[in-house]
Amino acid sequence: MSKRTLGALLALLLALSLPPASAADTDMKVIRLADWPGVVAGARPDVLVVDIWASWCISCIERFPEMVTMAERYTGRGVSFLTLNLDDPKDTEGIAWANDFLARIGADFPHYHLQENLTESFEALDLLAIPVVLIYDGHGVERYRLTNDNPNDQFDKADIEAAVQALLAEQG
């Protein structure tokens, strides 16, 4: 078993073993693609970190606790975090699992779920694969797009951290 697979399994086991947080704090808000620009605009003037994920994406689940830790570390420092879930809107079991997962890991920041199907969402957001982390500056301009499109060049928390620090430095 590879280290990556083992890490994903450990993260999943940890998430399943944590006590649930209040569902009201973590349930995903259902939106349409047309609503997405308004969500991004609503985060101004903060730097905005968006984690795009789905319940069936092992590497998304594996990395998610790091995002929660990072969000906690940046509280009050001009950085907002939110997630955008791409589970199939008809997959009620997957969506319920995703909401439960968010509660169990204490992801106490906004979460959204796209109502469109996966193909339409990927096309509209110009995605090839997930996980993806988008980082917007304080003007709502996407400045960083961290993807795992290239299997030889995977992003990690250090890349997210560097992007956030660079944008914070620009803001002075």
mmCIF file with all atom_site columns, C-alpha atoms in Angstrom:
data_model
loop_
_atom_site.group_PDB
_atom_site.id
_atom_site.type_symbol
_atom_site.label_atom_id
_atom_site.label_alt_id
_atom_site.label_comp_id
_atom_site.label_asym_id
_atom_site.label_entity_id
_atom_site.label_seq_id
_atom_site.pdbx_PDB_ins_code
_atom_site.Cartn_x
_atom_site.Cartn_y
_atom_site.Cartn_z
_atom_site.occupancy
_atom_site.B_iso_or_equiv
_atom_site.pdbx_formal_charge
_atom_site.auth_seq_id
_atom_site.auth_comp_id
_atom_site.auth_asym_id
_atom_site.auth_atom_id
_atom_site.pdbx_PDB_model_num
ATOM 1   C CA . MET A 1 1   ? 0.000   0.000  0.000   1.00 0.00 ? 1   MET A CA 1
ATOM 2   C CA . SER A 1 2   ? 1.397   3.405  -0.964  1.00 0.00 ? 2   SER A CA 1
ATOM 3   C CA . LYS A 1 3   ? 1.966   6.189  1.567   1.00 0.00 ? 3   LYS A CA 1
ATOM 4   C CA . ARG A 1 4   ? -0.666  8.295  -0.190  1.00 0.00 ? 4   ARG A CA 1
ATOM 5   C CA . THR A 1 5   ? -3.293  5.553  0.020   1.00 0.00 ? 5   THR A CA 1
ATOM 6   C CA . LEU A 1 6   ? -2.419  4.843  3.631   1.00 0.00 ? 6   LEU A CA 1
ATOM 7   C CA . GLY A 1 7   ? -2.659  8.545  4.442   1.00 0.00 ? 7   GLY A CA 1
ATOM 8   C CA . ALA A 1 8   ? -6.087  8.765  2.790   1.00 0.00 ? 8   ALA A CA 1
ATOM 9   C CA . LEU A 1 9   ? -7.330  5.790  4.768   1.00 0.00 ? 9   LEU A CA 1
ATOM 10  C CA . LEU A 1 10  ? -6.002  7.240  8.024   1.00 0.00 ? 10  LEU A CA 1
ATOM 11  C CA . ALA A 1 11  ? -7.617  10.615 7.327   1.00 0.00 ? 11  ALA A CA 1
ATOM 12  C CA . LEU A 1 12  ? -10.909 8.908  6.556   1.00 0.00 ? 12  LEU A CA 1
ATOM 13  C CA . LEU A 1 13  ? -10.739 6.815  9.740   1.00 0.00 ? 13  LEU A CA 1
ATOM 14  C CA . LEU A 1 14  ? -9.954  9.927  11.765  1.00 0.00 ? 14  LEU A CA 1
ATOM 15  C CA . ALA A 1 15  ? -12.878 11.796 10.239  1.00 0.00 ? 15  ALA A CA 1
ATOM 16  C CA . LEU A 1 16  ? -15.243 8.922  10.990  1.00 0.00 ? 16  LEU A CA 1
ATOM 17  C CA . SER A 1 17  ? -14.074 8.656  14.594  1.00 0.00 ? 17  SER A CA 1
ATOM 18  C CA . LEU A 1 18  ? -14.433 12.338 15.533  1.00 0.00 ? 18  LEU A CA 1
ATOM 19  C CA . PRO A 1 19  ? -17.585 13.426 17.328  1.00 0.00 ? 19  PRO A CA 1
ATOM 20  C CA . PRO A 1 20  ? -19.982 15.371 15.110  1.00 0.00 ? 20  PRO A CA 1
ATOM 21  C CA . ALA A 1 21  ? -20.120 19.145 15.366  1.00 0.00 ? 21  ALA A CA 1
ATOM 22  C CA . SER A 1 22  ? -23.365 21.064 15.122  1.00 0.00 ? 22  SER A CA 1
ATOM 23  C CA . ALA A 1 23  ? -24.862 20.342 11.703  1.00 0.00 ? 23  ALA A CA 1
ATOM 24  C CA . ALA A 1 24  ? -26.020 23.954 11.423  1.00 0.00 ? 24  ALA A CA 1
ATOM 25  C CA . ASP A 1 25  ? -22.373 25.066 11.394  1.00 0.00 ? 25  ASP A CA 1
ATOM 26  C CA . THR A 1 26  ? -21.269 22.837 8.573   1.00 0.00 ? 26  THR A CA 1
ATOM 27  C CA . ASP A 1 27  ? -24.140 21.812 6.260   1.00 0.00 ? 27  ASP A CA 1
ATOM 28  C CA . MET A 1 28  ? -23.546 22.684 2.627   1.00 0.00 ? 28  MET A CA 1
ATOM 29  C CA . LYS A 1 29  ? -25.694 25.391 1.070   1.00 0.00 ? 29  LYS A CA 1
ATOM 30  C CA . VAL A 1 30  ? -27.044 24.334 -2.323  1.00 0.00 ? 30  VAL A CA 1
ATOM 31  C CA . ILE A 1 31  ? -26.300 26.827 -5.098  1.00 0.00 ? 31  ILE A CA 1
ATOM 32  C CA . ARG A 1 32  ? -26.361 26.932 -8.879  1.00 0.00 ? 32  ARG A CA 1
ATOM 33  C CA . LEU A 1 33  ? -23.372 27.758 -11.052 1.00 0.00 ? 33  LEU A CA 1
ATOM 34  C CA . ALA A 1 34  ? -24.970 31.149 -11.761 1.00 0.00 ? 34  ALA A CA 1
ATOM 35  C CA . ASP A 1 35  ? -24.723 31.928 -8.010  1.00 0.00 ? 35  ASP A CA 1
ATOM 36  C CA . TRP A 1 36  ? -20.979 31.208 -7.825  1.00 0.00 ? 36  TRP A CA 1
ATOM 37  C CA . PRO A 1 37  ? -19.708 34.694 -8.864  1.00 0.00 ? 37  PRO A CA 1
ATOM 38  C CA . GLY A 1 38  ? -21.818 36.215 -6.078  1.00 0.00 ? 38  GLY A CA 1
ATOM 39  C CA . VAL A 1 39  ? -20.318 33.828 -3.520  1.00 0.00 ? 39  VAL A CA 1
ATOM 40  C CA . VAL A 1 40  ? -16.807 34.868 -4.560  1.00 0.00 ? 40  VAL A CA 1
ATOM 41  C CA . ALA A 1 41  ? -17.734 38.566 -4.582  1.00 0.00 ? 41  ALA A CA 1
ATOM 42  C CA . GLY A 1 42  ? -19.198 38.228 -1.086  1.00 0.00 ? 42  GLY A CA 1
ATOM 43  C CA . ALA A 1 43  ? -15.795 37.262 0.319   1.00 0.00 ? 43  ALA A CA 1
ATOM 44  C CA . ARG A 1 44  ? -14.188 40.635 -0.443  1.00 0.00 ? 44  ARG A CA 1
ATOM 45  C CA . PRO A 1 45  ? -11.982 42.272 0.764   1.00 0.00 ? 45  PRO A CA 1
ATOM 46  C CA . ASP A 1 46  ? -10.430 39.098 2.133   1.00 0.00 ? 46  ASP A CA 1
ATOM 47  C CA . VAL A 1 47  ? -8.139  36.686 0.384   1.00 0.00 ? 47  VAL A CA 1
ATOM 48  C CA . LEU A 1 48  ? -10.434 33.770 -0.445  1.00 0.00 ? 48  LEU A CA 1
ATOM 49  C CA . VAL A 1 49  ? -9.331  30.118 -0.445  1.00 0.00 ? 49  VAL A CA 1
ATOM 50  C CA . VAL A 1 50  ? -11.783 27.759 -2.155  1.00 0.00 ? 50  VAL A CA 1
ATOM 51  C CA . ASP A 1 51  ? -11.408 24.007 -1.819  1.00 0.00 ? 51  ASP A CA 1
ATOM 52  C CA . ILE A 1 52  ? -13.256 22.168 -4.613  1.00 0.00 ? 52  ILE A CA 1
ATOM 53  C CA . TRP A 1 53  ? -13.959 18.573 -3.605  1.00 0.00 ? 53  TRP A CA 1
ATOM 54  C CA . ALA A 1 54  ? -16.362 15.615 -3.594  1.00 0.00 ? 54  ALA A CA 1
ATOM 55  C CA . SER A 1 55  ? -17.057 12.783 -1.173  1.00 0.00 ? 55  SER A CA 1
ATOM 56  C CA . TRP A 1 56  ? -15.789 10.184 -3.651  1.00 0.00 ? 56  TRP A CA 1
ATOM 57  C CA . CYS A 1 57  ? -12.404 11.919 -4.069  1.00 0.00 ? 57  CYS A CA 1
ATOM 58  C CA . ILE A 1 58  ? -9.925  10.178 -1.732  1.00 0.00 ? 58  ILE A CA 1
ATOM 59  C CA . SER A 1 59  ? -7.201  12.808 -2.143  1.00 0.00 ? 59  SER A CA 1
ATOM 60  C CA . CYS A 1 60  ? -9.788  15.521 -1.363  1.00 0.00 ? 60  CYS A CA 1
ATOM 61  C CA . ILE A 1 61  ? -10.762 13.770 1.874   1.00 0.00 ? 61  ILE A CA 1
ATOM 62  C CA . GLU A 1 62  ? -7.127  13.117 2.755   1.00 0.00 ? 62  GLU A CA 1
ATOM 63  C CA . ARG A 1 63  ? -6.161  16.795 2.455   1.00 0.00 ? 63  ARG A CA 1
ATOM 64  C CA . PHE A 1 64  ? -9.286  18.281 3.994   1.00 0.00 ? 64  PHE A CA 1
ATOM 65  C CA . PRO A 1 65  ? -8.136  18.274 7.665   1.00 0.00 ? 65  PRO A CA 1
ATOM 66  C CA . GLU A 1 66  ? -5.143  20.402 6.608   1.00 0.00 ? 66  GLU A CA 1
ATOM 67  C CA . MET A 1 67  ? -7.551  22.953 5.140   1.00 0.00 ? 67  MET A CA 1
ATOM 68  C CA . VAL A 1 68  ? -9.495  23.074 8.413   1.00 0.00 ? 68  VAL A CA 1
ATOM 69  C CA . THR A 1 69  ? -6.274  23.648 10.363  1.00 0.00 ? 69  THR A CA 1
ATOM 70  C CA . MET A 1 70  ? -5.201  26.351 7.936   1.00 0.00 ? 70  MET A CA 1
ATOM 71  C CA . ALA A 1 71  ? -8.593  28.082 8.160   1.00 0.00 ? 71  ALA A CA 1
ATOM 72  C CA . GLU A 1 72  ? -8.317  28.114 11.954  1.00 0.00 ? 72  GLU A CA 1
ATOM 73  C CA . ARG A 1 73  ? -4.790  29.518 11.776  1.00 0.00 ? 73  ARG A CA 1
ATOM 74  C CA . TYR A 1 74  ? -5.862  32.385 9.495   1.00 0.00 ? 74  TYR A CA 1
ATOM 75  C CA . THR A 1 75  ? -8.932  33.401 11.495  1.00 0.00 ? 75  THR A CA 1
ATOM 76  C CA . GLY A 1 76  ? -8.954  37.186 11.803  1.00 0.00 ? 76  GLY A CA 1
ATOM 77  C CA . ARG A 1 77  ? -6.033  37.645 9.420   1.00 0.00 ? 77  ARG A CA 1
ATOM 78  C CA . GLY A 1 78  ? -7.879  38.688 6.255   1.00 0.00 ? 78  GLY A CA 1
ATOM 79  C CA . VAL A 1 79  ? -8.278  35.200 4.783   1.00 0.00 ? 79  VAL A CA 1
ATOM 80  C CA . SER A 1 80  ? -11.615 33.481 4.228   1.00 0.00 ? 80  SER A CA 1
ATOM 81  C CA . PHE A 1 81  ? -12.074 29.791 3.485   1.00 0.00 ? 81  PHE A CA 1
ATOM 82  C CA . LEU A 1 82  ? -14.976 28.005 1.862   1.00 0.00 ? 82  LEU A CA 1
ATOM 83  C CA . THR A 1 83  ? -15.599 24.774 0.041   1.00 0.00 ? 83  THR A CA 1
ATOM 84  C CA . LEU A 1 84  ? -17.416 23.880 -3.145  1.00 0.00 ? 84  LEU A CA 1
ATOM 85  C CA . ASN A 1 85  ? -18.689 20.313 -3.297  1.00 0.00 ? 85  ASN A CA 1
ATOM 86  C CA . LEU A 1 86  ? -19.262 18.618 -6.650  1.00 0.00 ? 86  LEU A CA 1
ATOM 87  C CA . ASP A 1 87  ? -21.096 15.458 -5.559  1.00 0.00 ? 87  ASP A CA 1
ATOM 88  C CA . ASP A 1 88  ? -23.913 14.431 -7.888  1.00 0.00 ? 88  ASP A CA 1
ATOM 89  C CA . PRO A 1 89  ? -27.046 16.314 -6.765  1.00 0.00 ? 89  PRO A CA 1
ATOM 90  C CA . LYS A 1 90  ? -29.014 13.057 -7.070  1.00 0.00 ? 90  LYS A CA 1
ATOM 91  C CA . ASP A 1 91  ? -26.591 11.200 -4.769  1.00 0.00 ? 91  ASP A CA 1
ATOM 92  C CA . THR A 1 92  ? -28.379 11.885 -1.500  1.00 0.00 ? 92  THR A CA 1
ATOM 93  C CA . GLU A 1 93  ? -26.219 9.338  0.311   1.00 0.00 ? 93  GLU A CA 1
ATOM 94  C CA . GLY A 1 94  ? -22.999 10.989 -0.867  1.00 0.00 ? 94  GLY A CA 1
ATOM 95  C CA . ILE A 1 95  ? -24.272 14.461 0.062   1.00 0.00 ? 95  ILE A CA 1
ATOM 96  C CA . ALA A 1 96  ? -25.362 13.245 3.505   1.00 0.00 ? 96  ALA A CA 1
ATOM 97  C CA . TRP A 1 97  ? -21.924 11.666 3.981   1.00 0.00 ? 97  TRP A CA 1
ATOM 98  C CA . ALA A 1 98  ? -20.236 14.915 2.902   1.00 0.00 ? 98  ALA A CA 1
ATOM 99  C CA . ASN A 1 99  ? -22.287 16.977 5.379   1.00 0.00 ? 99  ASN A CA 1
ATOM 100 C CA . ASP A 1 100 ? -21.508 14.485 8.143   1.00 0.00 ? 100 ASP A CA 1
ATOM 101 C CA . PHE A 1 101 ? -17.802 14.545 7.220   1.00 0.00 ? 101 PHE A CA 1
ATOM 102 C CA . LEU A 1 102 ? -17.716 18.351 7.423   1.00 0.00 ? 102 LEU A CA 1
ATOM 103 C CA . ALA A 1 103 ? -19.310 18.209 10.873  1.00 0.00 ? 103 ALA A CA 1
ATOM 104 C CA . ARG A 1 104 ? -16.992 15.471 12.110  1.00 0.00 ? 104 ARG A CA 1
ATOM 105 C CA . ILE A 1 105 ? -13.813 17.312 11.166  1.00 0.00 ? 105 ILE A CA 1
ATOM 106 C CA . GLY A 1 106 ? -15.081 20.631 12.529  1.00 0.00 ? 106 GLY A CA 1
ATOM 107 C CA . ALA A 1 107 ? -14.931 22.518 9.241   1.00 0.00 ? 107 ALA A CA 1
ATOM 108 C CA . ASP A 1 108 ? -16.553 25.650 10.637  1.00 0.00 ? 108 ASP A CA 1
ATOM 109 C CA . PHE A 1 109 ? -16.565 27.852 7.552   1.00 0.00 ? 109 PHE A CA 1
ATOM 110 C CA . PRO A 1 110 ? -19.008 28.164 4.613   1.00 0.00 ? 110 PRO A CA 1
ATOM 111 C CA . HIS A 1 111 ? -19.680 25.142 2.410   1.00 0.00 ? 111 HIS A CA 1
ATOM 112 C CA . TYR A 1 112 ? -21.507 25.087 -0.888  1.00 0.00 ? 112 TYR A CA 1
ATOM 113 C CA . HIS A 1 113 ? -22.819 22.290 -3.097  1.00 0.00 ? 113 HIS A CA 1
ATOM 114 C CA . LEU A 1 114 ? -23.402 22.816 -6.808  1.00 0.00 ? 114 LEU A CA 1
ATOM 115 C CA . GLN A 1 115 ? -26.804 21.736 -8.063  1.00 0.00 ? 115 GLN A CA 1
ATOM 116 C CA . GLU A 1 116 ? -25.514 21.053 -11.598 1.00 0.00 ? 116 GLU A CA 1
ATOM 117 C CA . ASN A 1 117 ? -24.179 17.652 -12.640 1.00 0.00 ? 117 ASN A CA 1
ATOM 118 C CA . LEU A 1 118 ? -20.478 16.860 -12.534 1.00 0.00 ? 118 LEU A CA 1
ATOM 119 C CA . THR A 1 119 ? -19.817 17.271 -16.258 1.00 0.00 ? 119 THR A CA 1
ATOM 120 C CA . GLU A 1 120 ? -21.528 20.656 -16.385 1.00 0.00 ? 120 GLU A CA 1
ATOM 121 C CA . SER A 1 121 ? -19.735 21.816 -13.214 1.00 0.00 ? 121 SER A CA 1
ATOM 122 C CA . PHE A 1 122 ? -16.307 20.707 -14.450 1.00 0.00 ? 122 PHE A CA 1
ATOM 123 C CA . GLU A 1 123 ? -16.847 22.461 -17.769 1.00 0.00 ? 123 GLU A CA 1
ATOM 124 C CA . ALA A 1 124 ? -18.143 25.708 -16.251 1.00 0.00 ? 124 ALA A CA 1
ATOM 125 C CA . LEU A 1 125 ? -15.319 25.858 -13.679 1.00 0.00 ? 125 LEU A CA 1
ATOM 126 C CA . ASP A 1 126 ? -12.682 24.789 -16.239 1.00 0.00 ? 126 ASP A CA 1
ATOM 127 C CA . LEU A 1 127 ? -11.622 21.724 -14.235 1.00 0.00 ? 127 LEU A CA 1
ATOM 128 C CA . LEU A 1 128 ? -9.928  18.538 -15.395 1.00 0.00 ? 128 LEU A CA 1
ATOM 129 C CA . ALA A 1 129 ? -9.854  16.799 -12.013 1.00 0.00 ? 129 ALA A CA 1
ATOM 130 C CA . ILE A 1 130 ? -10.252 17.432 -8.310  1.00 0.00 ? 130 ILE A CA 1
ATOM 131 C CA . PRO A 1 131 ? -9.111  18.357 -5.751  1.00 0.00 ? 131 PRO A CA 1
ATOM 132 C CA . VAL A 1 132 ? -8.579  21.937 -6.823  1.00 0.00 ? 132 VAL A CA 1
ATOM 133 C CA . VAL A 1 133 ? -7.846  24.938 -4.643  1.00 0.00 ? 133 VAL A CA 1
ATOM 134 C CA . LEU A 1 134 ? -8.648  28.367 -6.064  1.00 0.00 ? 134 LEU A CA 1
ATOM 135 C CA . ILE A 1 135 ? -7.224  31.412 -4.335  1.00 0.00 ? 135 ILE A CA 1
ATOM 136 C CA . TYR A 1 136 ? -8.710  34.840 -5.003  1.00 0.00 ? 136 TYR A CA 1
ATOM 137 C CA . ASP A 1 137 ? -7.242  38.213 -4.096  1.00 0.00 ? 137 ASP A CA 1
ATOM 138 C CA . GLY A 1 138 ? -9.163  40.883 -2.198  1.00 0.00 ? 138 GLY A CA 1
ATOM 139 C CA . HIS A 1 139 ? -10.691 42.135 -5.461  1.00 0.00 ? 139 HIS A CA 1
ATOM 140 C CA . GLY A 1 140 ? -12.235 38.771 -6.320  1.00 0.00 ? 140 GLY A CA 1
ATOM 141 C CA . VAL A 1 141 ? -9.678  37.945 -9.017  1.00 0.00 ? 141 VAL A CA 1
ATOM 142 C CA . GLU A 1 142 ? -8.561  34.331 -9.199  1.00 0.00 ? 142 GLU A CA 1
ATOM 143 C CA . ARG A 1 143 ? -4.806  34.522 -8.706  1.00 0.00 ? 143 ARG A CA 1
ATOM 144 C CA . TYR A 1 144 ? -3.891  30.886 -8.025  1.00 0.00 ? 144 TYR A CA 1
ATOM 145 C CA . ARG A 1 145 ? -5.338  27.629 -9.343  1.00 0.00 ? 145 ARG A CA 1
ATOM 146 C CA . LEU A 1 146 ? -3.736  24.665 -7.617  1.00 0.00 ? 146 LEU A CA 1
ATOM 147 C CA . THR A 1 147 ? -4.627  21.390 -9.301  1.00 0.00 ? 147 THR A CA 1
ATOM 148 C CA . ASN A 1 148 ? -3.533  17.813 -9.537  1.00 0.00 ? 148 ASN A CA 1
ATOM 149 C CA . ASP A 1 149 ? -3.964  17.785 -13.307 1.00 0.00 ? 149 ASP A CA 1
ATOM 150 C CA . ASN A 1 150 ? -0.318  16.802 -13.760 1.00 0.00 ? 150 ASN A CA 1
ATOM 151 C CA . PRO A 1 151 ? 0.401   13.570 -11.820 1.00 0.00 ? 151 PRO A CA 1
ATOM 152 C CA . ASN A 1 152 ? 4.094   14.560 -11.687 1.00 0.00 ? 152 ASN A CA 1
ATOM 153 C CA . ASP A 1 153 ? 3.363   17.942 -10.105 1.00 0.00 ? 153 ASP A CA 1
ATOM 154 C CA . GLN A 1 154 ? 0.874   17.610 -7.235  1.00 0.00 ? 154 GLN A CA 1
ATOM 155 C CA . PHE A 1 155 ? 0.132   20.592 -5.006  1.00 0.00 ? 155 PHE A CA 1
ATOM 156 C CA . ASP A 1 156 ? 0.253   20.406 -1.234  1.00 0.00 ? 156 ASP A CA 1
ATOM 157 C CA . LYS A 1 157 ? -0.392  22.574 1.815   1.00 0.00 ? 157 LYS A CA 1
ATOM 158 C CA . ALA A 1 158 ? 2.929   24.395 1.347   1.00 0.00 ? 158 ALA A CA 1
ATOM 159 C CA . ASP A 1 159 ? 1.750   25.601 -2.076  1.00 0.00 ? 159 ASP A CA 1
ATOM 160 C CA . ILE A 1 160 ? -1.526  26.861 -0.595  1.00 0.00 ? 160 ILE A CA 1
ATOM 161 C CA . GLU A 1 161 ? 0.312   28.538 2.256   1.00 0.00 ? 161 GLU A CA 1
ATOM 162 C CA . ALA A 1 162 ? 2.783   30.244 -0.118  1.00 0.00 ? 162 ALA A CA 1
ATOM 163 C CA . ALA A 1 163 ? -0.027  31.593 -2.297  1.00 0.00 ? 163 ALA A CA 1
ATOM 164 C CA . VAL A 1 164 ? -1.951  32.956 0.697   1.00 0.00 ? 164 VAL A CA 1
ATOM 165 C CA . GLN A 1 165 ? 1.189   34.550 2.145   1.00 0.00 ? 165 GLN A CA 1
ATOM 166 C CA . ALA A 1 166 ? 2.021   36.173 -1.195  1.00 0.00 ? 166 ALA A CA 1
ATOM 167 C CA . LEU A 1 167 ? -1.438  37.727 -1.470  1.00 0.00 ? 167 LEU A CA 1
ATOM 168 C CA . LEU A 1 168 ? -1.376  38.915 2.142   1.00 0.00 ? 168 LEU A CA 1
ATOM 169 C CA . ALA A 1 169 ? 2.036   40.513 1.527   1.00 0.00 ? 169 ALA A CA 1
ATOM 170 C CA . GLU A 1 170 ? 0.601   42.372 -1.487  1.00 0.00 ? 170 GLU A CA 1
ATOM 171 C CA . GLN A 1 171 ? -2.207  43.768 0.651   1.00 0.00 ? 171 GLN A CA 1
ATOM 172 C CA . GLY A 1 172 ? 0.400   45.176 2.993   1.00 0.00 ? 172 GLY A CA 1
#
